[in-house]
Short mmCIF file of C-alpha atoms in Angstrom, two decimals:
data_model
loop_
_atom_site.label_atom_id
_atom_site.label_comp_id
_atom_site.label_asym_id
_atom_site.label_seq_id
_atom_site.Cartn_x
_atom_site.Cartn_y
_atom_site.Cartn_z
CA MET A 1 -26.42 -45.70 20.82
CA THR A 2 -23.89 -44.35 18.67
CA LYS A 3 -21.72 -45.52 15.89
CA ASP A 4 -17.86 -44.98 15.99
CA THR A 5 -16.94 -42.31 13.73
CA ASP A 6 -14.01 -43.44 12.96
CA GLU A 7 -15.59 -46.65 10.57
CA THR A 8 -17.61 -44.16 8.38
CA ALA A 9 -19.45 -46.11 5.62
CA PRO A 10 -18.18 -44.54 2.28
CA LEU A 11 -20.49 -43.27 0.47
CA ALA A 12 -21.82 -43.95 -3.32
CA PRO A 13 -19.42 -42.46 -5.86
CA GLY A 14 -20.97 -38.32 -6.91
CA GLU A 15 -22.91 -38.85 -3.88
CA ARG A 16 -22.70 -35.37 -0.78
CA PRO A 17 -22.64 -36.01 2.75
CA THR A 18 -26.01 -34.42 4.53
CA LEU A 19 -26.77 -33.52 7.80
CA ARG A 20 -28.56 -36.61 7.29
CA THR A 21 -25.80 -38.75 6.58
CA ILE A 22 -23.71 -37.70 9.37
CA ALA A 23 -26.94 -38.73 11.76
CA GLU A 24 -27.66 -42.28 10.11
CA GLN A 25 -22.78 -42.48 10.33
CA THR A 26 -23.61 -41.22 14.83
CA GLY A 27 -26.39 -42.42 15.32
CA TYR A 28 -28.29 -39.19 16.29
CA ALA A 29 -30.84 -37.54 15.79
CA VAL A 30 -30.84 -34.96 12.00
CA ALA A 31 -31.32 -31.89 14.63
CA THR A 32 -29.17 -32.88 17.52
CA VAL A 33 -26.20 -32.94 13.81
CA SER A 34 -27.53 -29.28 13.02
CA ARG A 35 -26.93 -27.79 16.31
CA ALA A 36 -23.74 -30.24 17.22
CA LEU A 37 -22.11 -28.56 13.89
CA ALA A 38 -23.25 -25.12 15.45
CA ASN A 39 -21.18 -25.98 17.89
CA ASP A 40 -24.95 -25.45 20.34
CA PRO A 41 -23.21 -25.65 23.81
CA GLN A 42 -26.55 -26.87 25.46
CA ILE A 43 -25.38 -30.05 23.27
CA ALA A 44 -22.62 -32.04 25.21
CA LYS A 45 -19.05 -30.93 23.85
CA THR A 46 -18.53 -35.44 23.94
CA THR A 47 -21.58 -35.01 21.36
CA ARG A 48 -20.19 -32.20 19.29
CA GLU A 49 -16.80 -33.42 18.84
CA LYS A 50 -18.01 -36.86 17.42
CA VAL A 51 -20.80 -35.28 15.38
CA SER A 52 -17.92 -33.08 14.25
CA LEU A 53 -15.21 -35.86 13.74
CA ALA A 54 -18.23 -37.50 11.52
CA ALA A 55 -18.55 -34.77 9.55
CA LYS A 56 -14.89 -34.24 8.60
CA ASN A 57 -14.45 -38.06 7.47
CA LEU A 58 -17.23 -37.83 5.53
CA GLY A 59 -16.09 -34.58 3.98
CA TYR A 60 -19.77 -32.60 4.80
CA VAL A 61 -19.48 -28.88 3.78
CA PRO A 62 -22.65 -27.02 4.94
CA ASP A 63 -25.48 -26.38 2.76
CA ARG A 64 -25.05 -22.65 2.30
CA ALA A 65 -28.65 -22.15 -0.28
CA ALA A 66 -30.24 -24.46 3.18
CA ARG A 67 -28.14 -21.81 5.83
CA ARG A 68 -29.49 -18.76 3.94
CA LEU A 69 -33.21 -19.65 3.91
CA ARG A 70 -33.00 -20.89 7.29
CA THR A 71 -30.78 -17.90 8.84
CA GLY A 72 -31.02 -15.07 6.14
CA ARG A 73 -27.60 -15.19 6.15
CA THR A 74 -25.16 -15.83 3.88
CA GLN A 75 -22.03 -16.31 5.84
CA VAL A 76 -20.41 -13.95 2.92
CA VAL A 77 -18.49 -10.34 3.72
CA SER A 78 -17.72 -8.57 0.24
CA LEU A 79 -14.24 -6.41 0.01
CA LEU A 80 -14.82 -4.21 -2.67
CA LEU A 81 -11.04 -3.41 -3.65
CA ASN A 82 -9.27 -0.94 -6.41
CA THR A 83 -6.47 -3.23 -7.35
CA GLU A 84 -4.52 -0.24 -8.94
CA HIS A 85 -3.51 0.31 -5.77
CA GLU A 86 0.12 2.70 -4.53
CA PHE A 87 1.37 -0.56 -2.53
CA LEU A 88 3.00 -3.74 -4.65
CA GLY A 89 1.60 -6.37 -2.70
CA PHE A 90 -1.61 -4.45 -1.43
CA THR A 91 -3.75 -6.84 -2.71
CA HIS A 92 -1.56 -10.66 -1.29
CA GLU A 93 -0.92 -8.80 2.18
CA PHE A 94 -4.82 -7.23 2.61
CA LEU A 95 -6.56 -10.54 1.71
CA THR A 96 -4.37 -12.21 3.76
CA GLY A 97 -5.75 -11.10 6.93
CA ILE A 98 -8.59 -11.04 5.64
CA THR A 99 -8.78 -14.64 5.39
CA ASP A 100 -7.00 -15.41 8.75
CA VAL A 101 -8.53 -14.13 10.76
CA LEU A 102 -12.61 -15.50 8.87
CA ARG A 103 -10.31 -18.89 8.97
CA GLY A 104 -12.98 -21.36 10.54
CA THR A 105 -16.22 -18.50 11.31
CA GLY A 106 -17.49 -20.36 8.84
CA TYR A 107 -17.27 -17.47 6.70
CA SER A 108 -15.69 -16.84 2.85
CA VAL A 109 -14.52 -13.03 1.58
CA THR A 110 -15.98 -12.48 -2.27
CA VAL A 111 -13.38 -9.63 -3.90
CA VAL A 112 -16.19 -7.14 -5.92
CA PRO A 113 -14.13 -4.48 -8.23
CA ASP A 114 -14.20 -1.02 -7.34
CA THR A 115 -13.17 1.12 -10.19
CA VAL A 116 -12.75 4.73 -8.95
CA GLY A 117 -13.83 7.06 -11.17
CA LYS A 118 -16.92 5.02 -11.64
CA ASP A 119 -20.04 4.89 -9.84
CA ARG A 120 -19.31 3.84 -6.29
CA LEU A 121 -22.06 3.15 -4.95
CA ASP A 122 -23.83 1.08 -7.50
CA PRO A 123 -21.89 -2.64 -6.59
CA VAL A 124 -22.93 -1.45 -3.22
CA ARG A 125 -26.72 -1.41 -4.49
CA THR A 126 -26.24 -4.57 -5.58
CA ILE A 127 -25.35 -6.20 -2.49
CA LEU A 128 -27.75 -4.58 -0.55
CA ARG A 129 -30.61 -5.52 -3.54
CA ASN A 130 -29.78 -9.32 -4.24
CA ASN A 131 -29.15 -10.10 0.08
CA LEU A 132 -25.28 -11.54 -1.87
CA ALA A 133 -23.51 -10.15 1.56
CA ASP A 134 -23.71 -10.06 5.85
CA GLY A 135 -21.07 -7.49 5.56
CA ILE A 136 -18.79 -5.41 3.83
CA LEU A 137 -15.38 -4.37 4.08
CA PHE A 138 -13.96 -1.68 1.36
CA THR A 139 -10.67 1.02 0.67
CA ARG A 140 -9.99 3.88 -0.88
CA THR A 141 -12.93 5.76 1.37
CA GLU A 142 -13.86 9.50 1.06
CA CYS A 143 -14.15 12.39 3.21
CA PHE A 144 -18.07 12.60 3.30
CA ASP A 145 -18.15 8.82 1.21
CA PRO A 146 -21.60 8.14 -0.24
CA ARG A 147 -21.14 4.31 0.65
CA VAL A 148 -20.77 4.98 3.76
CA ARG A 149 -24.22 7.16 3.44
CA LEU A 150 -25.53 4.43 2.10
CA MET A 151 -25.44 1.70 4.81
CA MET A 152 -25.65 3.69 7.56
CA GLU A 153 -28.93 4.39 6.67
CA ASN A 154 -29.62 0.63 5.59
CA GLY A 155 -27.74 -0.50 8.86
CA PHE A 156 -25.42 -2.63 7.14
CA PRO A 157 -22.56 -3.95 8.32
CA PHE A 158 -19.24 -2.33 6.92
CA VAL A 159 -15.83 -1.30 7.99
CA SER A 160 -13.61 1.36 5.94
CA HIS A 161 -10.18 1.35 5.24
CA GLY A 162 -9.77 5.58 6.07
CA ARG A 163 -11.55 7.29 7.96
CA THR A 164 -14.65 9.85 6.83
CA GLU A 165 -15.74 13.25 8.35
CA PHE A 166 -19.93 11.91 8.66
CA THR A 167 -20.54 12.84 12.76
CA THR A 168 -21.80 9.72 12.87
CA PRO A 169 -19.58 6.88 14.06
CA HIS A 170 -19.05 3.88 12.02
CA PRO A 171 -16.59 1.21 12.16
CA TRP A 172 -12.88 2.24 10.95
CA VAL A 173 -9.70 1.08 10.62
CA ASP A 174 -6.54 3.50 9.47
CA PHE A 175 -3.15 4.32 8.59
CA ASP A 176 -2.13 7.60 10.54
CA ASN A 177 -0.56 9.35 7.39
CA GLU A 178 -0.60 12.44 9.17
CA THR A 179 2.21 12.19 10.91
CA PHE A 180 4.11 9.30 8.34
CA ALA A 181 4.12 12.97 6.22
CA ARG A 182 5.05 15.23 9.54
CA LYS A 183 7.90 12.50 9.95
CA ALA A 184 9.02 12.84 6.44
CA VAL A 185 9.79 16.09 6.50
CA HIS A 186 11.80 16.68 9.56
CA ARG A 187 14.14 13.55 8.23
CA LEU A 188 14.50 14.84 5.05
CA VAL A 189 15.33 18.55 6.72
CA GLU A 190 17.68 15.92 8.95
CA LYS A 191 19.75 15.03 5.97
CA GLY A 192 19.94 18.78 4.47
CA ARG A 193 17.35 18.82 2.13
CA ARG A 194 15.69 21.98 1.17
CA ARG A 195 13.10 21.46 -1.29
CA LEU A 196 10.48 19.13 -0.60
CA SER A 197 8.33 17.69 -3.34
CA LEU A 198 4.42 15.65 -2.51
CA ILE A 199 2.61 13.62 -4.69
CA LEU A 200 -0.93 13.29 -3.33
CA PRO A 201 -4.29 11.23 -4.24
CA GLU A 202 -6.96 12.99 -5.59
CA ASP A 203 -8.63 15.36 -3.20
CA ARG A 204 -11.68 13.55 -2.43
CA PHE A 205 -10.03 11.33 -0.52
CA THR A 206 -9.77 10.90 2.98
CA PHE A 207 -5.76 10.49 3.03
CA THR A 208 -5.19 13.22 1.56
CA GLN A 209 -6.50 15.55 3.56
CA HIS A 210 -4.11 13.81 6.48
CA LEU A 211 -1.13 13.83 3.52
CA ARG A 212 -1.47 17.67 3.53
CA TYR A 213 -2.36 18.45 7.29
CA GLY A 214 0.62 16.46 8.48
CA PHE A 215 3.31 17.20 4.92
CA MET A 216 2.26 21.51 5.47
CA SER A 217 2.02 21.77 9.41
CA ALA A 218 5.87 20.21 8.97
CA VAL A 219 7.19 22.63 6.27
CA ARG A 220 6.18 25.66 7.82
CA GLU A 221 7.54 24.05 11.29
CA THR A 222 10.89 23.44 9.60
CA GLY A 223 10.76 26.47 6.45
CA VAL A 224 11.62 24.70 4.18
CA GLU A 225 10.78 24.91 1.02
CA TYR A 226 8.29 22.47 -1.02
CA GLU A 227 6.01 21.83 -3.79
CA ILE A 228 3.07 19.50 -3.87
CA VAL A 229 2.35 18.64 -7.57
CA THR A 230 -1.30 19.00 -9.39
CA ASP A 231 -0.22 18.09 -12.76
CA VAL A 232 -0.21 14.43 -11.48
CA THR A 233 -1.70 12.51 -8.42
CA LEU A 234 -1.00 8.89 -6.69
CA ASP A 235 -3.60 7.12 -9.36
CA SER A 236 -2.09 9.03 -12.14
CA ALA A 237 -0.03 6.58 -15.34
CA THR A 238 3.56 5.46 -13.96
CA ALA A 239 4.50 7.15 -17.38
CA ASP A 240 3.01 10.33 -16.53
CA ILE A 241 4.22 10.69 -13.04
CA ALA A 242 8.05 9.65 -14.82
CA GLU A 243 7.70 12.33 -17.21
CA ALA A 244 6.01 15.47 -14.20
CA THR A 245 8.71 14.00 -12.16
CA LYS A 246 11.49 14.53 -15.25
CA ARG A 247 10.12 17.61 -16.28
CA ARG A 248 10.38 19.73 -13.02
CA ARG A 249 13.98 18.48 -12.90
CA TYR A 250 15.01 20.71 -16.19
CA ARG A 251 13.14 24.08 -14.31
CA PRO A 252 15.19 26.21 -11.98
CA ASN A 253 15.03 25.50 -8.61
CA PRO A 254 14.25 21.45 -8.77
CA PRO A 255 13.35 19.38 -4.99
CA ASP A 256 16.52 17.90 -3.28
CA GLY A 257 14.34 15.64 -1.38
CA TYR A 258 10.89 13.57 -2.28
CA ILE A 259 8.17 11.76 0.12
CA CYS A 260 6.69 9.06 -1.63
CA VAL A 261 2.57 8.59 -0.45
CA GLY A 262 3.79 3.57 -1.74
CA GLU A 263 5.98 1.92 -3.42
CA VAL A 264 5.06 2.45 -7.29
CA THR A 265 4.95 6.37 -7.03
CA ALA A 266 8.95 5.47 -4.99
CA LEU A 267 10.05 3.43 -7.72
CA VAL A 268 8.59 5.70 -10.47
CA THR A 269 10.43 8.28 -8.28
CA LEU A 270 13.72 6.57 -8.96
CA THR A 271 13.81 5.59 -11.81
CA ALA A 272 12.91 9.02 -13.33
CA LEU A 273 15.82 10.06 -11.34
CA GLY A 274 18.27 7.81 -12.54
CA ASP A 275 16.85 9.16 -16.41
CA VAL A 276 18.59 12.83 -15.46
CA GLY A 277 21.23 11.70 -14.29
CA VAL A 278 20.53 12.03 -10.33
CA THR A 279 21.50 9.88 -7.99
CA PRO A 280 19.65 9.06 -5.38
CA GLY A 281 21.41 10.04 -1.67
CA VAL A 282 23.97 12.59 -4.00
CA GLU A 283 21.65 14.71 -5.42
CA ALA A 284 18.06 14.35 -3.85
CA ASP A 285 17.21 11.97 -1.24
CA VAL A 286 14.13 9.50 -1.60
CA LEU A 287 11.33 8.45 1.15
CA ALA A 288 8.40 5.75 0.79
CA LYS A 289 5.94 4.59 2.85
CA ARG A 290 6.33 0.41 2.11
CA ALA A 291 4.12 -2.55 2.29
CA SER A 292 6.26 -5.10 1.43
CA PRO A 293 10.49 -6.21 1.47
CA ILE A 294 11.09 -4.60 -2.10
CA PHE A 295 13.45 -1.74 -1.51
CA ASP A 296 15.81 -3.76 0.41
CA ASN A 297 17.05 -5.86 -3.08
CA ILE A 298 17.31 -2.02 -4.09
CA ARG A 299 20.29 0.09 -4.65
CA PRO A 300 20.48 2.89 -3.80
CA ARG A 301 19.31 2.44 -0.75
CA ILE A 302 15.92 4.84 0.10
CA GLU A 303 14.38 5.47 3.29
CA THR A 304 10.79 3.84 4.27
CA VAL A 305 8.26 3.67 6.26
CA PHE A 306 6.45 0.36 7.40
CA GLU A 307 2.94 0.11 6.61
CA ASP A 308 1.25 -3.60 7.63
CA LEU A 309 -1.34 -4.14 5.23
CA ARG A 310 -2.10 -7.45 6.38
CA ALA A 311 -2.59 -6.45 10.12
CA THR A 312 -4.60 -3.94 8.71
CA GLY A 313 -6.83 -6.78 7.21
CA ARG A 314 -7.29 -8.04 10.01
CA ALA A 315 -8.16 -5.97 11.93
CA MET A 316 -10.34 -4.62 9.93
CA ALA A 317 -12.05 -8.29 9.32
CA GLU A 318 -12.22 -9.12 13.79
CA MET A 319 -14.11 -5.76 13.55
CA LEU A 320 -16.63 -6.37 10.61
CA LEU A 321 -17.16 -10.12 12.92
CA ARG A 322 -18.08 -8.19 15.91
CA ARG A 323 -20.26 -5.28 14.00
CA MET A 324 -22.00 -8.43 12.53
CA ALA A 325 -21.98 -9.84 16.32
CA GLY A 326 -23.68 -6.71 17.44
CA GLU A 327 -21.49 -4.39 18.59
CA PRO A 328 -22.28 -0.85 18.35
CA PRO A 329 -19.96 1.14 15.86
CA GLU A 330 -18.17 3.51 18.56
CA ALA A 331 -15.49 1.45 20.24
CA LEU A 332 -15.05 -0.52 16.66
CA ASN A 333 -11.61 1.61 15.37
CA VAL A 334 -8.43 1.49 14.98
CA LEU A 335 -5.82 3.88 13.73
CA PHE A 336 -2.13 1.78 12.98
CA ARG A 337 0.03 4.58 13.47
CA PRO A 338 4.61 4.45 11.83
CA ASP A 339 7.24 2.98 13.45
CA THR A 340 9.60 5.02 15.49
CA GLY A 341 12.45 4.32 12.69
CA PHE A 342 12.77 4.50 9.41
CA CYS A 343 13.61 1.56 7.56
CA GLY A 344 16.89 1.35 5.03
CA ASP A 345 18.30 4.63 6.45
CA SER A 346 22.06 4.83 4.30
CA ASP A 347 22.88 7.09 7.42
CA HIS A 348 23.60 3.92 9.73
#
């Protein structure tokens, strides 16, 4: 006989419910309760439902330390994140996608700062050495990323936001920046622009190479003049980007088309052009990649291409769960492609 799980006895103040508490409330053995909470299919469905309801009524939270000792797993995913990103809503959208997928799996996510320019291996070494997570997600992937090499050598599950040049397959999720750059060039040429400007990320990042290739391919196809800004990068201080943009306007033959890889650069470019008396949509056009609705509320309107960072976070979390479950990396790749149209098209 088991007790009615709707009639759980109250706990003493400050008392934390345990597996034994649930066993006493339900009349099942502790081992049965443990297996039921783990959703063991060999335990009857009615038993699993009764145990789950009792656990919920009691406010039971699994003891992570005990589970870690028993299984060797931490039930933690680490996200290495550079919080200074080119998208204003990057952290929120990215994390929301990740947590949407992890909800109900027993996994939690911890955010570990990833400072570009410092030893990017240091946080990975710490996680591996101290067994702080079962898997890692990270952004700003480099062509020959040392973090990828280290984790592949250690057989540690991970998913990178961005591809690498390694021949050994590994899980990744990426946005097709090559196509974005190519489409952006062709669109600005369609609008009558004849000299295009692009600010790139640092050369070590893989998406820099994709952006450059798409941009250069398209300017050669169209015969348009171009310039890739060399005195600042996507990660330069906004004041430096603004100053470089304004400085270029005072020299002969300034650009009349600006391709912005992210929202921050686009806002800085719009401000800099306004400071020197240039009206977007008249003397020059700005086309940007965006991840939030920010440009819906900015005038004059500019054309944008949407990168869905929430979907990216979801895809990366789903892929990491599959990798941690033992799925081989060969099929664990997703490439998101730009929309076919442009948002905020001033011609319509």
